[in-house]
């Protein structure tokens, strides 16, 4: 009886169950071959079992219990940062109101109240919540296009800070399609079989001389090996009705053998259903048995000769063999010990490469007339066999897995493989996809990076924390092993992403910072526990998701710096402007409430929203992950906000001062806060100049915030700008500004400013000063 336990262990091959007692303690779940588990699937055979536990005591019940007990409902760092920002801005707004009332000596009238409220409004970035939400929504859409579905918005924020990715092997890093990769034949040596998945095209290349076998000139021993692979096989290869390619039906190992036979044009259909003359006939099948660990088949060839083909575990096949086949098709008798000495070292070589090794043999059977199904007993058939060779089968890595892992390494992200598979297979795949570093060549070095779950589970928390590096490969994992790894990462202050598809992965998906479930092969329980679901079950999609997470957080940082520094830029002239006192003893407001609202909503929000759509920068995945301390309002971001805001605000108020005291006579008029009269000409022109300067600088500030470190006003940076949304938002903002400046009644009666003429030269000069200051500031930042 064979049972598919992938739901619990993640192992791709069904497990053959036995009735023997299993010796030892702390045996991994995948090695308990005398136990069956609830919710697993019987793929072959039948049997009776004694129920030992039920309900929450079963392995599936333990997982359900852990899921019920786990769960994290705390706020994310972004939410906490926005909460803190709200409190700080509220305090600043209250202070601004008190300062405004104090400047009027608390002689409060309608104009003072309106200005105080407007000053408080200038502190608040009204569009921030909307822009954050839209940016995350666009990020979710972009990830969906890249085949990653976000189930929880908080995961999008944490993706950019991931330091460690713990991945399953089967189906995520690998194709989940068993493939015959290498073969060995006596007197011929090793051959490499090319081709991926179920593709029936692929060359067979000799490792000795690198020659490719020609299909029309195959030597006899390889032909017999292909016959054995094709005919001693119950699987089928069928062509997809929709689209190109093929798919397999049957046992994964047998499918791999059948694909190999098809590559030599000896697939089972071409041998048994040939329309051109006689073909092979199946006479009798002797199925795989767990006690024998082999299967055989009796066939009749087109010449009516009877042939027996045998495949199975090497030690059991060798016991049936008395000779070997040479490349020329001759047989040479051999003693069993000599055969063992010849074959077993080659088995070790293949096993060390993580391959599942099978042996194949055959014998011509002399019969009296035509044999039928019950003519011969199994013992009679499976003897005096001729050994043909070894085949090495494995689940190959996806083509894009290695590049994706290397991209993670460039981004400072460590990749761990936690699998239910055997340690040799896991190590070989880890080498192939670059999870194990190139310098891990010594046994001691590799032993520290590769560990069996049984060994890892025995370690205490203190012993795990004392390890210099956590193991990169853990084989024969149980659900508790994966959770233990996540907890170890958390104790080191690292942010983890965990992939999984089975019910057994659900606790670790829930426990990790970001749980990533498989969409194609994943169970519904795993998907419910996960934060992100991969539609294509591909590790490379995780890397794209991390890249998108970094882009989203970087963009949130960019537009927060833009919006809040814009608010500081408005607040600076508003507070300084309270010092301008007219003839009646009242403060002359350098900006009116409607101007403040215009700059808050029309000028600041659209560029900020465009910054939320900024494409991924080429160096985004060359930076290390941001630390937990590097929150939205990290010290560098706060310094940026204050520098940019105060600098823009001072430039604007200087323009106001130049218009009134430099070009004008210094006349601040009377009652200019309420309406226009002849004494307010200079104040209204000063407001127009300040409004134009502030609007232009805040719009252009969007280009500055595209990159908070590198230059953005160089010719190279301008040519490589691909954010068309930002460009159009700036153009639209300038158009609205011109309308507000030059449309009669709207400018004088509503905005309370006058059109400007020569002041445009001052605006352009302000832009040049602004560019020089921001580029100088960034140059200093890069040097520090």
XYZ file of C-alpha atoms in Angstrom:
784
model
C 0.000 0.000 0.000
C 1.368 3.424 -0.988
C 0.136 6.680 0.525
C 0.673 10.239 -0.674
C 1.690 12.150 2.475
C 2.644 15.400 0.741
C -0.100 17.123 2.733
C 1.841 16.431 5.945
C 5.478 15.999 4.906
C 5.791 17.763 1.548
C 7.493 14.713 0.022
C 6.612 14.377 -3.655
C 6.844 10.564 -3.884
C 4.156 8.301 -2.316
C 5.369 6.330 0.719
C 5.260 2.539 0.678
C 3.810 1.292 3.989
C 5.014 -1.816 5.841
C 3.784 -3.792 8.856
C 7.167 -4.045 10.613
C 8.076 -2.355 13.876
C 10.135 0.819 13.420
C 12.979 1.088 15.925
C 14.214 4.330 17.458
C 12.993 7.539 19.088
C 12.085 10.916 17.572
C 11.560 9.377 14.141
C 10.614 12.047 11.571
C 7.041 11.930 10.329
C 8.117 10.980 6.823
C 10.079 7.970 8.081
C 7.239 6.402 10.086
C 6.491 3.941 7.330
C 4.380 1.673 9.532
C 1.855 4.443 10.335
C -0.925 5.998 8.277
C -2.342 9.448 8.906
C -5.696 11.150 8.688
C -6.287 13.271 5.549
C -3.548 11.558 3.490
C -4.434 9.782 0.223
C -3.959 6.113 -0.693
C -2.459 5.992 -4.197
C -1.907 2.256 -4.551
C -2.939 -0.983 -2.865
C -5.135 -1.653 0.145
C -4.737 -2.470 3.814
C -6.187 -2.480 7.319
C -4.996 -0.232 10.124
C -5.519 0.078 13.873
C -6.752 3.520 14.959
C -4.386 4.839 17.630
C -5.564 8.461 18.074
C -8.470 10.574 16.838
C -9.513 14.221 16.656
C -7.065 16.828 17.902
C -4.512 14.140 18.839
C -3.901 13.194 15.196
C -1.110 14.888 13.241
C -3.673 16.931 11.320
C -5.427 17.749 14.617
C -2.175 18.997 16.177
C -1.764 21.351 13.229
C -5.337 22.615 13.622
C -4.766 23.175 17.352
C -1.599 25.167 16.690
C -3.435 27.299 14.134
C -6.180 28.084 16.634
C -3.620 29.094 19.257
C -1.546 31.296 16.936
C -2.385 34.637 15.443
C -0.995 38.156 15.562
C -3.401 41.059 15.587
C -0.931 43.830 16.492
C -0.512 46.853 14.282
C 2.164 46.892 11.598
C 5.135 49.302 11.771
C 3.533 51.471 9.060
C 0.289 51.759 11.025
C 2.229 52.583 14.179
C 4.266 55.225 12.303
C 1.122 56.868 10.936
C -0.450 56.844 14.409
C 2.614 58.546 15.881
C 2.666 61.032 13.001
C -1.000 61.904 13.643
C -0.262 62.686 17.295
C 2.797 64.783 16.439
C 0.950 66.749 13.748
C -1.981 67.295 16.117
C 0.434 68.777 18.664
C 2.037 70.995 15.991
C -1.396 72.129 14.757
C -2.424 73.107 18.309
C 0.850 74.998 18.755
C 0.288 76.797 15.427
C -3.183 77.896 16.563
C -1.826 79.171 19.893
C 0.978 81.064 18.104
C -1.554 82.665 15.750
C -3.775 83.730 18.644
C -0.704 84.969 20.543
C 0.453 87.076 17.581
C -2.909 88.898 17.677
C -2.497 89.305 21.472
C -5.555 87.083 21.790
C -7.652 89.851 20.280
C -9.520 87.218 18.331
C -11.859 88.102 15.466
C -13.235 86.159 12.518
C -10.152 86.695 10.352
C -7.785 85.518 13.095
C -9.880 82.405 13.759
C -10.021 81.610 10.043
C -6.243 82.085 9.681
C -5.573 79.946 12.764
C -7.744 77.165 11.386
C -6.030 77.453 8.001
C -2.620 77.272 9.680
C -3.710 74.144 11.508
C -4.997 72.708 8.218
C -1.626 73.474 6.603
C -0.032 71.114 9.126
C -2.288 68.197 8.207
C -1.513 66.261 4.966
C -5.158 65.650 4.032
C -4.399 63.312 1.144
C -1.926 61.109 3.023
C -4.291 58.302 4.012
C -5.820 58.201 0.538
C -2.393 58.146 -1.130
C -1.134 55.363 1.188
C -4.228 53.288 0.431
C -4.016 53.867 -3.322
C -0.290 53.092 -3.405
C -0.858 49.809 -1.593
C -3.811 49.027 -3.859
C -1.676 49.602 -6.963
C 1.030 47.441 -5.380
C -1.486 44.643 -4.808
C -2.612 44.926 -8.440
C 0.987 44.838 -9.688
C 1.675 41.725 -7.608
C -1.465 40.070 -8.947
C -0.203 40.698 -12.481
C 3.034 38.977 -11.405
C 0.989 36.004 -10.086
C 1.125 36.790 -6.364
C -2.215 37.405 -4.631
C -2.107 39.492 -1.451
C -4.629 38.377 1.164
C -3.528 40.806 3.890
C -2.447 44.363 3.171
C 0.083 44.357 6.031
C 2.146 41.753 4.154
C 2.851 44.258 1.395
C 4.589 46.536 3.868
C 6.680 43.764 5.466
C 7.776 42.266 2.137
C 10.333 44.972 1.621
C 11.951 44.230 4.999
C 12.233 40.434 4.603
C 15.674 39.188 5.622
C 15.131 35.421 5.383
C 12.970 33.326 3.066
C 12.211 29.765 4.186
C 11.098 27.796 1.150
C 9.794 24.319 0.541
C 11.592 22.333 -2.163
C 8.995 20.360 -4.073
C 7.061 22.454 -6.574
C 8.470 25.781 -5.372
C 12.174 25.548 -6.086
C 11.632 22.450 -8.234
C 9.247 21.603 -11.059
C 7.361 18.880 -9.145
C 8.021 16.633 -12.142
C 10.344 13.678 -11.694
C 12.956 13.536 -14.474
C 15.585 10.946 -15.390
C 18.775 12.964 -15.253
C 21.652 10.460 -15.394
C 22.217 6.809 -16.274
C 25.095 4.376 -15.987
C 25.761 1.175 -17.932
C 28.583 -1.371 -17.548
C 31.522 -0.700 -19.877
C 29.794 2.516 -21.048
C 30.034 4.810 -18.038
C 27.753 7.711 -17.153
C 25.413 9.572 -19.498
C 23.534 12.811 -18.887
C 19.950 13.041 -20.135
C 18.971 16.540 -21.208
C 15.488 18.047 -21.318
C 13.149 19.316 -18.608
C 9.762 18.298 -17.268
C 7.661 16.102 -19.517
C 9.356 17.347 -22.685
C 9.959 14.260 -24.869
C 12.865 15.960 -26.671
C 16.342 15.782 -25.204
C 19.821 14.520 -26.011
C 21.687 11.743 -24.184
C 25.307 12.874 -23.799
C 28.244 10.748 -22.691
C 30.139 12.124 -19.690
C 33.315 10.459 -20.984
C 33.701 11.985 -24.446
C 30.759 14.441 -24.565
C 29.357 12.692 -27.650
C 25.595 12.742 -28.179
C 23.846 9.444 -28.900
C 22.295 9.356 -32.365
C 18.756 7.974 -32.410
C 19.362 5.992 -35.597
C 22.624 4.494 -34.305
C 21.899 3.349 -30.761
C 24.062 0.509 -29.465
C 22.290 -2.636 -28.168
C 22.658 -2.071 -24.412
C 21.060 1.411 -24.506
C 18.233 -0.009 -26.625
C 17.538 -2.690 -24.026
C 17.653 -0.070 -21.268
C 15.083 1.986 -23.181
C 12.885 -1.093 -23.724
C 12.993 -1.835 -19.986
C 12.169 1.792 -19.104
C 9.248 1.872 -21.523
C 7.650 -1.554 -21.107
C 8.236 -2.308 -17.412
C 6.114 0.719 -16.741
C 2.422 1.400 -16.076
C 2.474 5.157 -16.654
C 1.388 7.116 -19.744
C 2.571 10.289 -21.456
C -0.188 12.209 -23.200
C -0.206 15.362 -25.289
C -2.057 18.339 -23.900
C -5.277 18.964 -25.790
C -5.082 22.644 -24.944
C -1.754 24.179 -25.819
C 1.647 22.598 -26.336
C 3.489 20.133 -24.163
C 2.732 16.806 -22.493
C 1.497 15.558 -19.154
C 1.999 12.293 -17.290
C -0.441 9.847 -15.763
C 0.734 7.381 -13.137
C 3.562 7.050 -10.641
C 6.026 10.025 -10.881
C 9.052 7.706 -11.058
C 7.548 5.643 -13.866
C 6.591 8.825 -15.723
C 10.267 9.878 -15.642
C 11.288 6.516 -17.158
C 8.567 6.790 -19.797
C 9.707 10.298 -20.801
C 13.269 8.976 -21.146
C 12.042 6.179 -23.459
C 10.122 8.737 -25.553
C 13.354 10.736 -26.004
C 14.799 7.667 -27.725
C 11.626 7.223 -29.814
C 10.805 4.094 -27.799
C 7.774 5.280 -25.872
C 5.280 2.625 -24.846
C 2.652 3.616 -27.447
C 5.165 3.324 -30.313
C 6.201 -0.156 -29.114
C 2.813 -1.650 -28.187
C 0.455 0.135 -30.582
C 2.543 0.373 -33.721
C 0.528 0.568 -36.947
C 3.558 -0.458 -38.988
C 3.890 -4.253 -38.731
C 4.086 -6.400 -35.564
C 4.497 -4.832 -32.133
C 5.186 -5.727 -28.507
C 2.525 -7.443 -26.379
C 2.212 -7.417 -22.610
C 1.805 -11.000 -21.350
C 2.005 -10.720 -17.589
C 2.772 -8.132 -14.929
C 4.330 -8.851 -11.543
C 3.644 -5.626 -9.589
C 5.861 -3.807 -7.138
C 5.843 -5.282 -3.638
C 7.280 -3.583 -0.569
C 8.979 -6.781 0.598
C 10.655 -7.357 -2.772
C 11.156 -3.687 -3.767
C 10.982 -4.540 -7.463
C 8.540 -5.181 -10.286
C 8.808 -7.221 -13.485
C 6.913 -7.757 -16.673
C 6.778 -10.511 -19.277
C 6.469 -9.316 -22.870
C 6.366 -10.801 -26.340
C 8.432 -8.920 -28.922
C 7.489 -8.474 -32.617
C 9.445 -11.657 -33.457
C 7.304 -13.604 -30.909
C 10.215 -14.021 -28.512
C 9.427 -13.722 -24.795
C 11.409 -11.114 -22.846
C 11.371 -10.376 -19.105
C 12.117 -6.814 -17.911
C 12.858 -6.007 -14.265
C 13.274 -2.731 -12.343
C 13.568 -1.834 -8.680
C 15.906 -1.108 -5.782
C 19.496 -1.866 -6.740
C 20.263 -4.421 -4.030
C 17.122 -6.410 -4.894
C 17.753 -6.320 -8.648
C 21.406 -7.351 -8.305
C 20.341 -10.416 -6.334
C 18.459 -11.610 -9.446
C 21.332 -11.009 -11.914
C 23.968 -13.446 -13.140
C 25.501 -11.472 -16.007
C 25.894 -8.002 -17.511
C 25.326 -6.656 -20.998
C 28.186 -5.046 -22.883
C 27.645 -2.106 -25.264
C 27.840 -4.463 -28.252
C 24.934 -6.528 -26.922
C 26.998 -9.439 -25.641
C 26.428 -10.894 -22.204
C 29.210 -11.624 -19.760
C 28.670 -13.861 -16.728
C 29.600 -12.241 -13.418
C 29.742 -13.252 -9.770
C 27.377 -11.482 -7.370
C 30.213 -9.984 -5.297
C 31.967 -8.703 -8.410
C 28.677 -7.211 -9.600
C 28.225 -5.483 -6.240
C 31.769 -4.115 -6.360
C 31.118 -2.779 -9.857
C 27.669 -1.258 -9.337
C 27.393 -0.018 -5.737
C 30.083 2.724 -6.024
C 28.144 4.112 -9.011
C 24.970 4.031 -6.914
C 26.768 6.088 -4.252
C 27.857 8.600 -6.892
C 24.293 9.085 -8.122
C 22.827 9.162 -4.604
C 25.346 11.839 -3.574
C 23.890 13.994 -6.362
C 20.467 13.664 -4.752
C 19.151 11.220 -7.337
C 16.747 8.390 -6.634
C 18.505 5.345 -8.087
C 16.783 2.420 -9.805
C 18.357 -0.598 -11.481
C 17.075 -2.270 -14.647
C 17.645 -5.782 -15.987
C 16.240 -8.168 -18.580
C 16.403 -11.748 -19.798
C 15.207 -13.619 -22.877
C 12.811 -16.356 -21.731
C 12.669 -19.641 -23.572
C 9.088 -20.911 -23.716
C 7.170 -23.794 -25.201
C 4.663 -21.985 -27.392
C 2.963 -18.714 -26.443
C 2.907 -17.854 -22.747
C -0.169 -16.447 -21.032
C -0.646 -14.472 -17.822
C -0.490 -17.374 -15.387
C 2.051 -19.546 -17.216
C 4.952 -18.569 -14.952
C 5.223 -17.738 -11.283
C 7.176 -14.720 -10.140
C 10.072 -16.738 -8.689
C 10.599 -18.415 -12.065
C 10.551 -15.149 -13.968
C 12.835 -13.078 -11.724
C 16.035 -15.099 -11.957
C 19.090 -15.402 -14.212
C 18.672 -11.751 -15.188
C 21.118 -9.693 -17.276
C 22.013 -6.406 -15.579
C 21.488 -3.406 -17.895
C 22.321 -0.341 -15.850
C 21.335 2.336 -13.332
C 19.089 5.365 -13.769
C 19.112 8.446 -11.530
C 15.798 10.269 -11.157
C 15.027 13.506 -9.372
C 12.698 16.484 -9.280
C 14.732 19.131 -11.162
C 14.894 22.784 -10.151
C 12.843 25.293 -12.074
C 14.934 27.105 -14.669
C 14.423 30.439 -12.931
C 15.073 29.216 -9.354
C 18.847 29.714 -9.351
C 18.644 33.256 -10.732
C 15.950 34.081 -8.174
C 18.074 32.750 -5.283
C 21.125 34.688 -6.518
C 18.960 37.800 -6.719
C 17.984 37.231 -3.079
C 21.661 36.990 -2.121
C 22.366 40.282 -3.924
C 19.515 41.853 -1.975
C 20.935 40.625 1.346
C 18.226 37.980 1.802
C 19.163 34.516 3.085
C 17.266 31.577 1.558
C 16.583 28.456 3.637
C 15.226 25.189 2.263
C 12.929 23.362 4.697
C 11.770 20.141 3.094
C 10.334 16.767 3.962
C 12.656 15.131 1.456
C 15.813 13.142 2.212
C 18.949 15.032 3.182
C 20.991 13.918 0.125
C 18.280 15.060 -2.290
C 17.775 18.349 -0.454
C 21.541 19.049 -0.399
C 21.927 18.336 -4.116
C 19.052 20.646 -5.065
C 20.350 23.335 -2.680
C 23.721 23.217 -4.427
C 22.090 23.375 -7.835
C 19.982 26.463 -7.058
C 22.837 28.225 -5.157
C 21.231 28.094 -1.695
C 24.445 26.558 -0.428
C 27.333 28.989 -1.041
C 30.148 28.111 -3.407
C 32.693 28.000 -0.581
C 30.696 25.279 1.241
C 32.877 22.569 -0.238
C 34.373 21.073 2.900
C 32.374 18.503 4.838
C 32.632 20.539 8.052
C 31.380 23.696 6.354
C 28.525 21.856 4.696
C 27.525 20.046 7.891
C 27.006 23.400 9.612
C 24.695 24.565 6.822
C 22.829 21.290 6.208
C 20.987 19.562 9.025
C 18.436 16.806 9.456
C 15.254 17.866 11.237
C 15.841 15.192 13.854
C 19.142 16.844 14.756
C 17.730 20.382 14.648
C 14.727 19.465 16.834
C 17.019 18.073 19.546
C 18.739 21.454 19.955
C 17.530 23.727 22.733
C 16.736 27.401 22.106
C 20.044 28.379 23.709
C 21.970 25.952 21.485
C 20.219 27.243 18.354
C 20.905 30.848 19.333
C 24.570 29.943 19.870
C 24.930 28.770 16.253
C 26.916 31.179 14.098
C 24.497 30.662 11.224
C 21.139 28.944 11.149
C 21.171 25.937 8.774
C 20.324 26.780 5.170
C 18.961 23.284 4.484
C 16.832 21.265 6.916
C 15.646 17.882 5.617
C 12.870 15.534 6.777
C 11.036 18.505 8.321
C 7.964 18.172 10.490
C 5.517 21.060 11.124
C 7.183 21.703 14.506
C 10.619 21.946 12.857
C 9.439 24.753 10.592
C 7.860 26.647 13.484
C 11.071 26.202 15.491
C 13.071 27.733 12.627
C 10.704 30.740 12.438
C 10.989 31.263 16.194
C 14.792 31.101 15.956
C 14.748 33.773 13.235
C 12.486 35.983 15.343
C 14.813 35.697 18.352
C 17.593 37.026 16.125
C 15.435 40.018 15.192
C 15.018 38.874 11.580
C 11.919 39.152 9.390
C 10.924 35.869 7.792
C 8.868 34.764 4.844
C 7.731 31.129 4.855
C 6.373 29.189 1.895
C 4.173 26.126 2.145
C 1.462 24.157 0.417
C 0.335 21.375 2.726
C -1.755 21.405 5.859
C 1.494 20.654 7.693
C 2.832 24.072 6.655
C -0.094 26.040 8.116
C 1.374 26.629 11.617
C 4.643 27.961 10.202
C 2.755 30.107 7.670
C 0.784 31.622 10.539
C 3.840 32.026 12.767
C 6.050 33.713 10.159
C 5.976 37.438 9.420
C 4.774 36.682 5.888
C 3.129 33.363 5.073
C 3.265 32.447 1.383
C 0.999 29.627 0.182
C 1.009 27.805 -3.144
C -1.987 28.488 -5.383
C -1.792 25.445 -7.668
C -0.822 22.663 -5.274
C -1.636 24.315 -1.951
C -4.354 23.124 0.388
C -7.213 25.436 1.351
C -5.999 25.396 4.962
C -2.554 26.677 3.896
C -4.114 29.412 1.764
C -6.307 30.555 4.656
C -3.293 30.741 6.962
C -1.136 32.617 4.429
C -0.738 36.333 3.755
C 0.179 35.851 0.085
C -0.806 33.135 -2.396
C 1.467 32.332 -5.359
C -0.655 31.519 -8.401
C 2.181 29.688 -10.182
C 3.880 28.044 -7.137
C 7.172 29.561 -8.291
C 10.005 30.721 -6.047
C 10.910 33.408 -8.604
C 7.479 34.959 -7.992
C 8.435 35.403 -4.313
C 11.452 37.451 -5.384
C 9.221 39.590 -7.613
C 6.865 40.055 -4.663
C 9.746 41.146 -2.404
C 10.881 43.543 -5.119
C 7.353 44.961 -5.337
C 7.191 45.217 -1.524
C 10.408 47.221 -1.513
C 9.058 49.466 -4.266
C 5.826 50.115 -2.368
C 7.554 51.011 0.899
C 10.122 53.187 -0.892
C 7.308 54.983 -2.698
C 5.387 55.482 0.556
C 8.544 56.989 2.049
C 8.966 59.241 -0.996
C 5.475 60.676 -0.996
C 5.359 61.039 2.814
C 8.566 63.104 2.656
C 7.041 65.086 -0.224
C 3.672 65.709 1.420
C 4.838 66.473 4.956
C 7.750 68.646 3.784
C 5.189 70.480 1.642
C 3.130 71.092 4.779
C 6.221 72.365 6.589
C 6.914 74.626 3.578
C 3.422 76.126 3.955
C 3.626 76.418 7.727
C 6.991 78.259 7.671
C 5.821 81.441 5.857
C 2.491 81.323 7.711
C 4.199 81.479 11.101
C 6.923 83.948 10.011
C 4.312 86.098 8.287
C 2.614 86.812 11.616
C 5.482 89.267 12.232
C 4.221 91.583 9.453
C 2.017 94.176 11.221
C -0.057 96.722 9.290
C -0.950 100.272 10.268
C -3.962 99.079 12.297
C -1.773 96.790 14.426
C -2.979 93.537 12.918
C -0.831 90.807 11.349
C -0.807 90.757 7.551
C -1.247 87.165 6.404
C 1.210 86.213 3.613
C -1.178 83.477 2.458
C -4.950 83.295 2.526
C -6.928 80.243 3.677
C -7.974 79.370 0.117
C -4.328 79.477 -1.047
C -3.426 77.093 1.771
C -6.170 74.658 0.775
C -5.155 74.893 -2.881
C -1.545 73.977 -2.102
C -2.606 71.214 0.268
C -5.036 69.492 -2.087
C -4.269 70.520 -5.684
C -0.515 71.140 -5.543
C 0.699 68.543 -3.070
C -1.606 65.507 -3.407
C -1.371 64.660 -7.170
C 2.479 64.610 -7.280
C 2.473 62.578 -4.062
C 0.055 60.109 -5.606
C 2.313 59.934 -8.676
C 5.293 59.184 -6.448
C 3.273 56.223 -5.184
C 3.385 54.891 -8.760
C 7.141 55.412 -9.197
C 8.575 52.378 -11.079
C 11.080 50.097 -9.382
C 14.584 51.566 -9.402
C 17.363 49.451 -10.879
C 19.318 49.330 -7.611
C 16.360 48.428 -5.378
C 17.339 44.747 -5.145
C 21.017 45.586 -4.645
C 20.376 47.130 -1.238
C 20.166 45.138 2.003
C 16.717 44.804 3.610
C 15.714 47.735 5.758
C 15.935 47.134 9.495
C 12.967 47.140 11.863
C 14.268 50.425 13.270
C 14.133 51.995 9.811
C 10.483 52.988 10.077
C 8.591 55.455 7.930
C 9.697 58.357 10.106
C 13.289 57.329 10.605
C 15.736 60.069 11.586
C 16.963 60.563 8.015
C 13.396 61.021 6.764
C 12.547 63.513 9.526
C 15.702 65.514 8.698
C 14.711 65.474 4.997
C 11.216 66.733 5.840
C 12.476 69.574 8.025
C 15.282 70.631 5.661
C 13.175 70.609 2.495
C 10.148 72.181 4.173
C 11.943 74.990 5.986
C 14.176 75.695 2.972
C 11.206 76.026 0.580
C 9.272 78.067 3.141
C 12.145 80.526 3.630
C 12.630 80.954 -0.151
C 8.914 81.743 -0.485
C 8.737 84.234 2.387
C 11.871 85.976 1.029
C 10.069 86.493 -2.267
C 7.132 88.002 -0.349
C 9.560 90.334 1.454
C 11.350 91.320 -1.798
C 8.077 92.271 -3.512
C 6.916 94.443 -0.591
C 10.182 95.895 0.696
C 12.526 95.561 -2.283
C 10.334 96.408 -5.267
C 7.615 98.135 -3.230
C 7.558 100.779 -0.552
C 6.891 98.483 2.411
C 3.239 99.507 2.585
C 1.304 96.639 4.252
C -2.009 98.388 3.706
C -5.084 98.327 5.879
C -7.529 95.453 6.317
C -5.840 93.467 3.505
C -6.740 90.153 5.111
C -10.444 90.737 4.448
C -10.669 92.436 1.024
C -8.774 94.399 -1.612
C -8.441 98.184 -1.441
C -5.963 100.693 -2.886
C -3.558 100.290 0.030
C -3.246 96.505 -0.563
C -1.571 96.523 -3.976
C 1.859 95.496 -2.698
C 0.473 92.867 -0.291
C -1.667 91.289 -3.030
C 1.309 91.183 -5.443
C 3.491 89.728 -2.701
C 0.881 87.046 -2.052
C 0.767 86.297 -5.790
C 4.562 85.911 -5.930
C 4.619 83.745 -2.794
C 1.732 81.602 -4.105
C 3.427 81.089 -7.494
C 6.823 80.295 -5.919
C 5.370 77.868 -3.375
C 3.235 76.098 -5.975
C 6.106 75.719 -8.463
C 8.577 74.529 -5.813
C 6.178 71.972 -4.277
C 5.375 70.616 -7.752
C 9.070 70.354 -8.659
C 9.768 68.902 -5.220
C 8.050 65.755 -6.507
C 10.989 65.193 -8.894
C 13.436 65.691 -6.014
C 11.660 63.057 -3.915
C 11.930 60.412 -6.654
C 15.220 59.480 -5.016
C 16.098 60.717 -1.536
C 19.807 59.906 -1.947
C 20.869 60.158 -5.574
C 20.769 63.272 -7.788
C 17.468 63.849 -9.589
C 18.249 67.112 -11.365
C 21.118 65.881 -13.506
C 20.673 65.357 -17.248
C 21.098 61.591 -16.819
C 18.402 61.412 -14.105
C 15.946 63.482 -16.134
C 16.454 61.327 -19.249
C 15.892 58.160 -17.224
C 12.668 59.331 -15.595
C 9.830 56.963 -16.520
C 7.108 58.283 -14.210
C 4.732 59.940 -16.684
C 2.075 60.292 -13.952
C 4.377 62.677 -12.077
C 5.052 64.710 -15.209
C 1.347 65.138 -15.975
C 0.476 65.964 -12.352
C 3.065 68.772 -12.420
C 1.748 70.118 -15.738
C -1.851 70.059 -14.464
C -0.772 71.766 -11.223
C 0.923 74.559 -13.177
C -2.172 75.053 -15.340
C -4.432 75.346 -12.267
C -1.948 77.788 -10.715
C -2.071 80.037 -13.808
C -5.861 79.961 -13.755
C -5.890 81.021 -10.099
C -3.372 83.795 -10.806
C -4.848 85.340 -13.936
C -8.600 84.738 -14.014
C -10.310 87.990 -12.902
C -12.466 87.945 -9.759
C -11.123 84.460 -8.924
C -7.680 85.916 -8.231
C -8.618 89.127 -6.388
C -11.869 88.232 -4.609
C -11.352 84.526 -3.869
C -7.600 83.973 -3.565
C -6.906 87.599 -2.539
C -3.801 88.030 -4.668
C -2.879 89.842 -7.879
C -1.372 88.522 -11.122
C 2.401 88.740 -11.302
C 4.656 89.965 -14.136
C 8.344 90.636 -13.408
C 8.029 88.413 -10.348
C 8.312 85.378 -12.645
C 12.032 86.099 -12.899
C 12.189 85.833 -9.131
C 10.276 82.519 -9.279
C 12.741 81.085 -11.809
C 15.666 82.279 -9.695
C 14.059 80.560 -6.690
C 13.875 77.308 -8.681
C 17.604 77.492 -9.460
C 18.444 78.192 -5.804
C 16.188 75.302 -4.754
C 17.888 72.853 -7.169
C 21.362 73.888 -6.008
C 20.417 73.500 -2.358
C 18.748 70.080 -2.707
C 21.571 68.646 -4.814
C 24.140 69.998 -2.365
C 22.171 68.517 0.536
C 22.019 65.081 -1.171
C 25.750 65.265 -1.932
C 26.447 65.794 1.770
C 24.083 62.903 2.670
C 25.938 60.557 0.332
C 29.270 61.509 1.889
C 28.127 60.979 5.485
